[in-house]
Coordinates of C-alpha atoms and ligand atoms in Angstrom, one line a residue:
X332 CA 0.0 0.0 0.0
X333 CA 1.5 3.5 -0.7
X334 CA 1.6 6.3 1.5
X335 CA -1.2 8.4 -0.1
X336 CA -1.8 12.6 0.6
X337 CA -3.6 12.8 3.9
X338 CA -7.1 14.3 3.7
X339 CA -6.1 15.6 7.1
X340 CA -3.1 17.6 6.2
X341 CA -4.9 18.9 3.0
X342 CA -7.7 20.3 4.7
X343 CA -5.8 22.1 7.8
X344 CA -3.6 23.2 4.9
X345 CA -5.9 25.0 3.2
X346 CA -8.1 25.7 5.8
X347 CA -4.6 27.5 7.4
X348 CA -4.3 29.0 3.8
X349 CA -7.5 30.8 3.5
X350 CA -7.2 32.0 6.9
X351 CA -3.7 33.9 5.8
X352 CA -5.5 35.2 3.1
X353 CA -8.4 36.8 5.1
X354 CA -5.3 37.7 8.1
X355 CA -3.4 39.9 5.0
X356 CA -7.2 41.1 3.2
X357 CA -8.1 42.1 7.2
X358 CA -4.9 43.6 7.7
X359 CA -5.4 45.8 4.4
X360 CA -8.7 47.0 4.9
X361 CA -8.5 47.7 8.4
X362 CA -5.3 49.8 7.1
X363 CA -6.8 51.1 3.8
X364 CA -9.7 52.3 6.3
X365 CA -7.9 53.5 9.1
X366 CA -5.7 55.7 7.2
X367 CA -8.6 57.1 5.0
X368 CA -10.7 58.2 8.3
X369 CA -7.4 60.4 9.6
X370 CA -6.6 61.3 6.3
X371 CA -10.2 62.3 5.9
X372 CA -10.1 64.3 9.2
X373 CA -6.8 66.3 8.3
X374 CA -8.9 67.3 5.6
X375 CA -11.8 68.7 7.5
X376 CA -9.2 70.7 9.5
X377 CA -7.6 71.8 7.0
X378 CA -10.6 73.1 5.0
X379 CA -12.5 74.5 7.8
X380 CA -9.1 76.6 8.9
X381 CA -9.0 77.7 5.2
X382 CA -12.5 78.5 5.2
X383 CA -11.9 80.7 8.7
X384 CA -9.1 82.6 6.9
X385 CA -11.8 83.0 3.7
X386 CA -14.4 84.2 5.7
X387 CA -12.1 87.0 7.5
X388 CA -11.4 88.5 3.9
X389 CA -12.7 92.1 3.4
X390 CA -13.0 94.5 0.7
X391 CA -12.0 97.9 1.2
X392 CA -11.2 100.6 -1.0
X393 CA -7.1 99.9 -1.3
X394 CA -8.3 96.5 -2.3
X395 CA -8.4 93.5 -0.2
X396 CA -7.3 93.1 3.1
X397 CA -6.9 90.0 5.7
X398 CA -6.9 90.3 9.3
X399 CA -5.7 86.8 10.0
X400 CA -7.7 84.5 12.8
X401 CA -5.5 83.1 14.7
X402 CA -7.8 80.6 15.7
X403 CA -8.1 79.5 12.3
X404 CA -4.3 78.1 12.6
X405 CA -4.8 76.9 16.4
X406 CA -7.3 74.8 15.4
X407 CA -4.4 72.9 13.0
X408 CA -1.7 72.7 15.5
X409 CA -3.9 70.3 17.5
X410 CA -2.9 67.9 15.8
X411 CA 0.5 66.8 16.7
X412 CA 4.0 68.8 16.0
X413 CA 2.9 69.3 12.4
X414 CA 4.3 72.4 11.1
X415 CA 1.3 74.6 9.3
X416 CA 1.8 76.6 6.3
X417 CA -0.9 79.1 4.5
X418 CA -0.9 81.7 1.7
X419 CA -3.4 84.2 0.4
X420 CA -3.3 85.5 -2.9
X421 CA -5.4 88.3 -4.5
X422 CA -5.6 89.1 -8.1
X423 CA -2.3 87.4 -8.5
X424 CA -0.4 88.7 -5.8
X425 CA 0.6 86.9 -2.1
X426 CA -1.2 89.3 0.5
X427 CA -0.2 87.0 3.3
X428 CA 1.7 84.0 3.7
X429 CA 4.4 81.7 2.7
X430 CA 4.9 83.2 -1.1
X431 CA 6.2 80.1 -2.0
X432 CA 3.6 77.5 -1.1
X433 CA 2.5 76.2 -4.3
X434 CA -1.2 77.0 -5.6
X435 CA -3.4 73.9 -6.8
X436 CA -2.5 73.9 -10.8
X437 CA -6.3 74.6 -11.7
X438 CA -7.9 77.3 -9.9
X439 CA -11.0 75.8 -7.5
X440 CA -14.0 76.1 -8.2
X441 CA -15.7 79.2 -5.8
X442 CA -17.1 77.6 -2.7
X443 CA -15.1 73.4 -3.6
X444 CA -11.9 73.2 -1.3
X445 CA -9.2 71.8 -2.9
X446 CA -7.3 69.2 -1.9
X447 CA -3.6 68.1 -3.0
X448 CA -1.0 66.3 -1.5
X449 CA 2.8 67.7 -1.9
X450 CA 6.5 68.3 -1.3
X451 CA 7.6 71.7 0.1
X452 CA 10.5 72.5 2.5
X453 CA 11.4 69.0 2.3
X454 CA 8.3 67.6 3.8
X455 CA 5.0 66.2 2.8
X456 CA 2.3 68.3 3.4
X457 CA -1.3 68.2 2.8
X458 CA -3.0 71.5 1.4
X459 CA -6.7 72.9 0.7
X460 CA -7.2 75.9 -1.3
X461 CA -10.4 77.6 -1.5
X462 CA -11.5 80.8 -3.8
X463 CA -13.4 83.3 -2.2
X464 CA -15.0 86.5 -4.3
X465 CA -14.5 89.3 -2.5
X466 CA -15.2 92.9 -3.1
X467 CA -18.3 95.0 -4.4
X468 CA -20.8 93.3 -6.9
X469 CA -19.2 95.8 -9.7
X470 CA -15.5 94.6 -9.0
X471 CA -15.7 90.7 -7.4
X472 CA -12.2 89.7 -7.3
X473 CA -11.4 85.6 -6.6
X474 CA -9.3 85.2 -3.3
X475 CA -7.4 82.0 -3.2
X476 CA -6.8 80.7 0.5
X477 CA -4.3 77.8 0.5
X478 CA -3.8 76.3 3.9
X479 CA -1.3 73.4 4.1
X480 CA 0.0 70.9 6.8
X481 CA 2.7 68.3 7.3
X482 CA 2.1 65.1 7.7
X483 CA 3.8 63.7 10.4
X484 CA 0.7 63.4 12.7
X485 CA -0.7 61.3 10.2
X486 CA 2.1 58.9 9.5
X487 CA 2.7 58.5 13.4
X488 CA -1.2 57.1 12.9
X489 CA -0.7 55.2 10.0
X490 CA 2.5 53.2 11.8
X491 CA 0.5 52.9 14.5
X492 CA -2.3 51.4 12.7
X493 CA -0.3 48.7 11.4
X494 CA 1.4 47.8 14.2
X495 CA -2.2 47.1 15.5
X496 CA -3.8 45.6 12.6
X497 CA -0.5 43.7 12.0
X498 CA -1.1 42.4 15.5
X499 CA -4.5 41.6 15.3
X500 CA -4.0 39.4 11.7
X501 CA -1.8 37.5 13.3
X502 CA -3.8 36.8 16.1
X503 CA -6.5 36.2 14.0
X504 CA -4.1 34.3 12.2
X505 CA -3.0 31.7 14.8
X506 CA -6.8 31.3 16.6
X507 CA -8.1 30.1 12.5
X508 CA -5.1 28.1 12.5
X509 CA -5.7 26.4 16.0
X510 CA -9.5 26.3 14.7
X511 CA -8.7 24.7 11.4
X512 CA -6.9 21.9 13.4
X513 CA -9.5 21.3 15.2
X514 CA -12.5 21.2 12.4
X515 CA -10.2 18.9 10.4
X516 CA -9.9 16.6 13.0
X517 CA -13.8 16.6 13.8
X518 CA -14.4 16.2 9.6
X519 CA -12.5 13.3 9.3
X520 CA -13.7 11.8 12.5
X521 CA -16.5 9.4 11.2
X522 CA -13.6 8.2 8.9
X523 CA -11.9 7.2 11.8
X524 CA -15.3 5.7 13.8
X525 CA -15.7 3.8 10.2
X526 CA -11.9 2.6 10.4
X527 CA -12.5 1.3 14.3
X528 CA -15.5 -0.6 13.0
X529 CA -13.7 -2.4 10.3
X530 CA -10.8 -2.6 11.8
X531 CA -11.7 -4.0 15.5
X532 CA -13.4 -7.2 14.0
X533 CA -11.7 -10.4 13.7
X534 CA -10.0 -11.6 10.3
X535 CA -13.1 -14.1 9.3
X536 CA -16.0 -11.1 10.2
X537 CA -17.7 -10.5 6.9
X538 CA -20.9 -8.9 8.7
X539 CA -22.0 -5.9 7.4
X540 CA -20.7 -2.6 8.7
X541 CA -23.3 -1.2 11.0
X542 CA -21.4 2.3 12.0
X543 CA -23.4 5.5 11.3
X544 CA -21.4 7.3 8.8
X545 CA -22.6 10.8 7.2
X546 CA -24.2 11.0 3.9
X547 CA -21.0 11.7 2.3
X548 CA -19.2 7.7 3.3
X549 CA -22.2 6.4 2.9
X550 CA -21.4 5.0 -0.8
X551 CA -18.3 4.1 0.4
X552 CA -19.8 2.4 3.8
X553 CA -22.2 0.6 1.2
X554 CA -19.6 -0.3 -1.5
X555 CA -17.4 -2.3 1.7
X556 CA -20.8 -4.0 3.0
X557 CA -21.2 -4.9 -0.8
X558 CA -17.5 -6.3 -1.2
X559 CA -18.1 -7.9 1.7
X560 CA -20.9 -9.4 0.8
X561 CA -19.6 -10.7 -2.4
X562 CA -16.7 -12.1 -0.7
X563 CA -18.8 -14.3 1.7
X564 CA -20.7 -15.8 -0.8
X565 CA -17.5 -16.4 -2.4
X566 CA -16.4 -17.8 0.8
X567 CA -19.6 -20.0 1.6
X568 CA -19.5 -21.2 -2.6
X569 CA -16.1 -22.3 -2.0
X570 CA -17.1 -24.1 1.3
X571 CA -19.7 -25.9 -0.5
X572 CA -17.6 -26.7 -3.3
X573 CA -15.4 -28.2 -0.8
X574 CA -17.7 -30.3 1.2
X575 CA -19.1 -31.6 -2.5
X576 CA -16.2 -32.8 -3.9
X577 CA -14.9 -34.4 -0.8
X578 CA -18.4 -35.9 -0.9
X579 CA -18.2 -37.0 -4.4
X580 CA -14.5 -38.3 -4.0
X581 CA -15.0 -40.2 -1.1
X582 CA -17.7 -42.4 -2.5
X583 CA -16.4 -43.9 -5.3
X584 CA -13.0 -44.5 -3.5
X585 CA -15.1 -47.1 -0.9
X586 CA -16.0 -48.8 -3.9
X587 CA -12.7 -49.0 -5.5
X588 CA -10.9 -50.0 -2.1
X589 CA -13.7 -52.5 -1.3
X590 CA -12.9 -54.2 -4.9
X591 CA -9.1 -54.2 -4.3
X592 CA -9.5 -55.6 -1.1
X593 CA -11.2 -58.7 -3.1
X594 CA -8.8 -58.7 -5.9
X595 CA -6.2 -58.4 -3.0
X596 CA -7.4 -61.8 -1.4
X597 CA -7.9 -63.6 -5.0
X598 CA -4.3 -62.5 -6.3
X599 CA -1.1 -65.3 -5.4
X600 CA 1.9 -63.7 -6.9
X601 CA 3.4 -61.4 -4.1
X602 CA 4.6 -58.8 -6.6
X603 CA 1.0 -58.4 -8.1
X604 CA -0.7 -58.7 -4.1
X605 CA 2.4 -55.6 -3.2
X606 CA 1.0 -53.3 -6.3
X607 CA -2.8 -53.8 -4.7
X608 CA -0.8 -53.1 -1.0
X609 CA 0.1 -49.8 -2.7
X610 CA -3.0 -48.7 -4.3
X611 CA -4.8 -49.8 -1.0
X612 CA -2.7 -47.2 0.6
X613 CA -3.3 -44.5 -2.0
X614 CA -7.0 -44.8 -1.6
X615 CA -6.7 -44.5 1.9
X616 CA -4.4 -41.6 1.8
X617 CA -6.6 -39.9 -0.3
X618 CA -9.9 -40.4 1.4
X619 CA -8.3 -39.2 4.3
X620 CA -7.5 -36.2 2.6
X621 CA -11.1 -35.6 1.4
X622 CA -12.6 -36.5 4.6
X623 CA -10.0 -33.8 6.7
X624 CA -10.6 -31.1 3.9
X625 CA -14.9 -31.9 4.7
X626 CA -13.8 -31.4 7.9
X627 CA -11.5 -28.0 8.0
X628 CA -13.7 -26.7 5.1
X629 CA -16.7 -27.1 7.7
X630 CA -14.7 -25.3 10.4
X631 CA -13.7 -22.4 8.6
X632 CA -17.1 -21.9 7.6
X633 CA -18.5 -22.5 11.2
X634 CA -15.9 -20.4 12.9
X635 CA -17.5 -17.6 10.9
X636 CA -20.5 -17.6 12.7
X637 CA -19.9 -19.7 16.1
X638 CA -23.1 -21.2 17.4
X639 CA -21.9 -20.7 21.0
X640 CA -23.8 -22.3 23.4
X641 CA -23.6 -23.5 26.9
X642 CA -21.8 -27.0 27.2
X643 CA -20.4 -29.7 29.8
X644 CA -16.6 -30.5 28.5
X645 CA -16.8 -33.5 30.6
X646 CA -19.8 -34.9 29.0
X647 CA -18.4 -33.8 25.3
X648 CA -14.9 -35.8 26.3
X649 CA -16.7 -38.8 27.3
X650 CA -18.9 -38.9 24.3
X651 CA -16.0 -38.3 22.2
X652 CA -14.2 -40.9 23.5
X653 CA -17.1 -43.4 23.2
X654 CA -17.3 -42.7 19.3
X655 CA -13.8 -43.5 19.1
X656 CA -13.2 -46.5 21.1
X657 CA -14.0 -49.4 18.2
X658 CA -11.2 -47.7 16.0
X659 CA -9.0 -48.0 19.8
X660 CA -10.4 -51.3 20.4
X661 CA -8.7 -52.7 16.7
X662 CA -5.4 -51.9 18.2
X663 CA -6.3 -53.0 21.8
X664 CA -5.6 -49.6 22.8
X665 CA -7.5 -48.6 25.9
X666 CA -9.0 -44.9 26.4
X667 CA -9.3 -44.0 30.0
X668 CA -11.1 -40.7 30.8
X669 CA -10.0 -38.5 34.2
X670 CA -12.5 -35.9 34.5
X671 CA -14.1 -34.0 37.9
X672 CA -17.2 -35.5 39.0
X673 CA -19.3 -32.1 38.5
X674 CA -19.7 -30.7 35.3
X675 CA -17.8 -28.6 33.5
X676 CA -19.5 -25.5 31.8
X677 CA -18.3 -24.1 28.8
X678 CA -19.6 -21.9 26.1
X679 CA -18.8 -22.6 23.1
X680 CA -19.6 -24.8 19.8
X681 CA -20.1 -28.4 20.5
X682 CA -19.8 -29.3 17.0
X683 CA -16.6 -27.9 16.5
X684 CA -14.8 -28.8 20.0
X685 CA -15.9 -32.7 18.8
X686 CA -14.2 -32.1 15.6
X687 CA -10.9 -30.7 17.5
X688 CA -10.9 -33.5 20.1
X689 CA -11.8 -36.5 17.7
X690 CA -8.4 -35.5 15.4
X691 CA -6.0 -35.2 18.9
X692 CA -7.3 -38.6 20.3
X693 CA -7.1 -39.9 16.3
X694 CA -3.8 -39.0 16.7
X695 CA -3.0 -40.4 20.1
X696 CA -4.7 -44.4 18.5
X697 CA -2.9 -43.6 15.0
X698 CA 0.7 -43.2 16.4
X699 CA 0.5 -45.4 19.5
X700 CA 1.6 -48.7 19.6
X701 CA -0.9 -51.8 19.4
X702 CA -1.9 -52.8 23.1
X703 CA -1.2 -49.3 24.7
X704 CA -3.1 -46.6 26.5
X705 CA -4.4 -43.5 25.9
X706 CA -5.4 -40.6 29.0
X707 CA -7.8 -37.9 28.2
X708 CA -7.7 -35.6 31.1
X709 CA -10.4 -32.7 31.9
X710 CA -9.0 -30.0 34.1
X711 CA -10.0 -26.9 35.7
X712 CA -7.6 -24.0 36.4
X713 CA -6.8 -20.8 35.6
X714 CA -7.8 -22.4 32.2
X715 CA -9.8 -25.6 31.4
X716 CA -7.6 -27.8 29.6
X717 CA -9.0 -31.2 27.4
X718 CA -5.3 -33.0 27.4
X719 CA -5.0 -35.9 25.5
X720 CA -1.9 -38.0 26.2
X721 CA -0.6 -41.1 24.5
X722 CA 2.4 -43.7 25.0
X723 CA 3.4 -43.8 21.6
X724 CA 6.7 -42.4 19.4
X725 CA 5.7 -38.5 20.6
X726 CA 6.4 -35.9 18.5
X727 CA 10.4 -36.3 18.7
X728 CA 13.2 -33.2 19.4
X729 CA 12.7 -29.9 17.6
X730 CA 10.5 -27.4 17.1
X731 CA 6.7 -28.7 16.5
X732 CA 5.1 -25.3 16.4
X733 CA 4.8 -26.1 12.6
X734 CA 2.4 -29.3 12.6
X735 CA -0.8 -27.1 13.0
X736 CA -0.1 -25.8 9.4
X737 CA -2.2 -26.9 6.7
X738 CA -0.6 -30.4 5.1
X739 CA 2.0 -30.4 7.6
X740 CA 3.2 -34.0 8.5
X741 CA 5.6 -35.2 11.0
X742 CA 9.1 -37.0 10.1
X743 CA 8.3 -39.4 12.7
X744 CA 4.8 -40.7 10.7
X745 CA 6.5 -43.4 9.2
X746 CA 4.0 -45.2 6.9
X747 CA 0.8 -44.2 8.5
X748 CA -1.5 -42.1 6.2
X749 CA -2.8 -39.1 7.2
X750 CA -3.3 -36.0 5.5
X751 CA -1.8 -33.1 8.0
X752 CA -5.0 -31.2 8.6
X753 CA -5.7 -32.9 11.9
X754 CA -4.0 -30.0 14.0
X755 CA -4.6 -27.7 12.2
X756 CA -8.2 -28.4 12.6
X757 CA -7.7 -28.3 16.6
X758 CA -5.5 -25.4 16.4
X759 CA -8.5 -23.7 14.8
X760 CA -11.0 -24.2 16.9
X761 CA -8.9 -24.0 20.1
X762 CA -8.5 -20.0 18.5
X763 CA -12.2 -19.1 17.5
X764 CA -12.8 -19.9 21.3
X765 CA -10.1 -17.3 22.0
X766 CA -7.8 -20.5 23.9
X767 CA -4.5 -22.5 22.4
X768 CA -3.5 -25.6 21.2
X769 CA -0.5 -27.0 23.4
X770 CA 1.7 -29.6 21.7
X771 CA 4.5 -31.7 23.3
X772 CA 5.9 -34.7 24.4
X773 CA 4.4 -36.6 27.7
X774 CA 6.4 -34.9 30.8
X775 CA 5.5 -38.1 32.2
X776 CA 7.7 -40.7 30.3
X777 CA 6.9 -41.6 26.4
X778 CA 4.4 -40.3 23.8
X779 CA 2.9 -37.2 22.7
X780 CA 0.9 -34.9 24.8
X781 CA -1.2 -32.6 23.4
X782 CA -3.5 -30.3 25.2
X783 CA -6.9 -28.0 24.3
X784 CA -6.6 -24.9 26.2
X785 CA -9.8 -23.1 26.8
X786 CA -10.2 -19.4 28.8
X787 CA -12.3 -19.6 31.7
X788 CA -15.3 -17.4 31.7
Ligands
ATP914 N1 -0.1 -38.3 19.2 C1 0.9 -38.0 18.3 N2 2.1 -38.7 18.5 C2 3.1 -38.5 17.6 N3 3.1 -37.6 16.6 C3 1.9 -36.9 16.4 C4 0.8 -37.1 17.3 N4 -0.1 -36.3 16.9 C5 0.3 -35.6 15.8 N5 1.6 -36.0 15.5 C6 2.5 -35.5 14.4 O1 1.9 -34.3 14.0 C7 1.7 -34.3 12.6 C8 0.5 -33.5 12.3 O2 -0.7 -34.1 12.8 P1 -2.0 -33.9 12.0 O3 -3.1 -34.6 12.8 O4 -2.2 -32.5 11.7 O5 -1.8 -34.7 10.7 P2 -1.8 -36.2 10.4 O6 -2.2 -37.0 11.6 O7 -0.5 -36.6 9.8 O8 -3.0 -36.3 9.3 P3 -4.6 -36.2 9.4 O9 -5.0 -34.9 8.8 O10 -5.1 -37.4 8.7 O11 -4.8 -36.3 10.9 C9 1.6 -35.7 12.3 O12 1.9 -36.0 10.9 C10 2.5 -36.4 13.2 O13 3.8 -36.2 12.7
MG915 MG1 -4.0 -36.5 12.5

């Protein structure tokens, strides 16, 4: 599987990225805004001080004359250290003022300040000019009042402003960031409830998934339940296939052993009675093998879905043991049975413990020796434990943890046939009741020991 993009990391990523955008488009306008409104009241200032002067104009017969309100400058110096500036010029000529503060390039329009922002004496300033007509109705002359400012104020405002918007984005910033974290984690969290639900269930679970998932997984919720689904029909079509062709094999092989057994007896010549001896064998080997497959293929499918139910072990040992005594009693080999006098309770599948015990004692008859015995002990601990314990060859030195696998046979089977599925059959059902299958040699002296280790409720 390869690492993919993480749905995760993509969505705080751009969730963190659209919240930088709005921290820089906050910080802008907040600045754009800011700036405008003290910009905007310089301007007020400045015109209404212009306007002062204007309105202090008055005609007289040398011409016009200015008697300059002081207040009309005061009211500029409120703001800040910034140095103020004004001229006024009559019919061309500076009657007051600084004579070289520049005049706006069009003449304003009587009764419109004019605003214009410029360099003079090595500082920006801000200036209005306003025209005034001033005289008698016969000679109106235009009066231009120009009234400028530096703009230091403003700029300490502006820096200011940033500082403070700069702060605030960032703020803003980190808390979206933090936030975006945390939505991502809640969006993607009915992935990860979805995840648990698959993921908690054992490796044969093919039940639908029953999690509630938004409207958005749902196809995908639906398109697992409907692999699923396919899969355990696969599943239960192989299973039957199985138990089918085991059937079908294992019918006509009685009726080909049962004819070489007579041709067997009829035959003289050793070589031709040895070649029957051999396919004898062959038959038996391979109904074994079709009867074991019956047998695991009907595990695996009942391990699926357990018909657990409430069971005495000591009563399933004994009746075990009681179907298997005729095939002891051909090799005079004597079962005894050590179980405690009350019963045992267990939960679990009586069908499929049978099937686990039958293969272990199987075991214990086929690789004993003729005239033996065999112990099938019930115990209660910690654990219960079904231990099944023979005299025979036992399972030899070395590592046996490799004789539950499928096929697996032993190097000390000599020519017994068998078809290596027994312990793998008990191994399985030891697991789907959530105990172990023990496998050793008898601490007491010769033989194999092998025990069924169940958990105690
Ligand atoms: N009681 C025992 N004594 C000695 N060896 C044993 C005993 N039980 C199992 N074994 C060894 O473990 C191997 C695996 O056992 P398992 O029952 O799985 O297969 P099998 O008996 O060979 O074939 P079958 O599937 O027909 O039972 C055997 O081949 C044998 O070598
Ligand atoms: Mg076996």
């Amino acid at each position: 599987m390869t690492a993919g993009t993480s749905i995760r990391q993509r969505l705080f990523f751009q969730l963190a990225g659209i919240a930088a955008l709005l921290s820089v488009a906050f910080f802008l306008v907040v600045q754009v805004v800011a700036e405008r409104a003290a910009e905007g009241t310089q301007d007020d200032i400045l015109s209404a001080s212009a306007i002062a002067i204007a309105d202090s104009l008055r005609s007289e017969e040398s011409g016009v004359t200015l008697e300059l309100p002081y207040s009309a400058l005061s009211m500029l110096s409120t703001i800040n250290e910034d140095r103020v500036f004004y001229r006024v010029v009559a019919a061309g000529e500076t009657l007051t003022g600084y004579e070289d503060l520049p005049l706006p390039d069009e003449t304003p329009q009587l009764g419109l300040p004019t605003f214009e922002t410029l360099s003079y004496r090595g500082d920006e300033v801000r200036s209005v000019s306003v025209v005034r007509a001033v005289g008698p109705a016969t000679n109106l002359q235009n009066v231009v009042v120009t009234v400028a400012q530096t703009r230091l104020g403003l700029e300490a405002i502006s820096r200011r402003i940033t500082a403070t918007a700069t702060g605030v984005g960032a703020g803003f910033f980190l808390v979206a960031t933090a936030l975006s974290l945390w939505a991502a984690n809640l969006a993607l969290r009915p992935i990860d409830r979805m995840t648990g639900a698959v993921t908690r269930r054992g490796p044969k679970d093919l039940r639908p998934v029953l999690a509630e998932t938004p409207t958005e997984l749902a196809p995908l919720l639906e398109a697992i339940n409907s692999f699923m689904g396919r899969l355990r029909a696969s599943l239960t079509r192989t299973e039957d296939f199985i138990a089918e062709a085991a059937h079908r094999v294992r019918t006509p092989l009685a009726t080909v052993r049962a004819q070489a057994e007579v041709t067997h007896r009829k035959l003289q010549k050793p070589e031709h009675k040895q070649a029957i001896r051999e396919m004898i064998r062959a038959i038996d080997e391979s109904s074994r093998s079709a009867e074991q497959m019956l047998d695991h293929a009907m595990v695996t499918f009942r391990a699926d879905s357990l018909a657990v139910e409430q069971l005495n072990l000591s009563a399933l040992v004994e009746e075990t043991c009681e179907r298997l005594k005729p095939t002891a009693d051909i090799r005079d080999i004597a079962i005894r049975t050590k179980a405690p006098d009350e019963p045992l309770m267990f939960e679990g599948d009586s069908i499929l413990l049978q099937a686990a015990l039958q293969n272990i004692i199987d075991n214990a008859i086929k690789y004993s020796p003729e005239d033996s015995e065999i112990t099938v002990r019930v115990d209660a601990g910690a654990d219960l434990r079904l231990t099944v314990s023979d005299q025979g060859r036992g399972f030899g030195a070395g590592d046996h943890s490799k004789l539950t696998t499928r096929f697996e046979r032993g190097g000390n089977v000599g020519n017994i046939v068998g078809s290596g599925l027994g312990l793998t059959i008990a191994d399985e059902v030891a697991r789907v009741h959530g105990g172990t299958l023990e496998i050793g040699n008898n601490p007491e002296g010769v033989g194999a020991c092998v025990s069924l280790v169940l958990p105690r409720l």
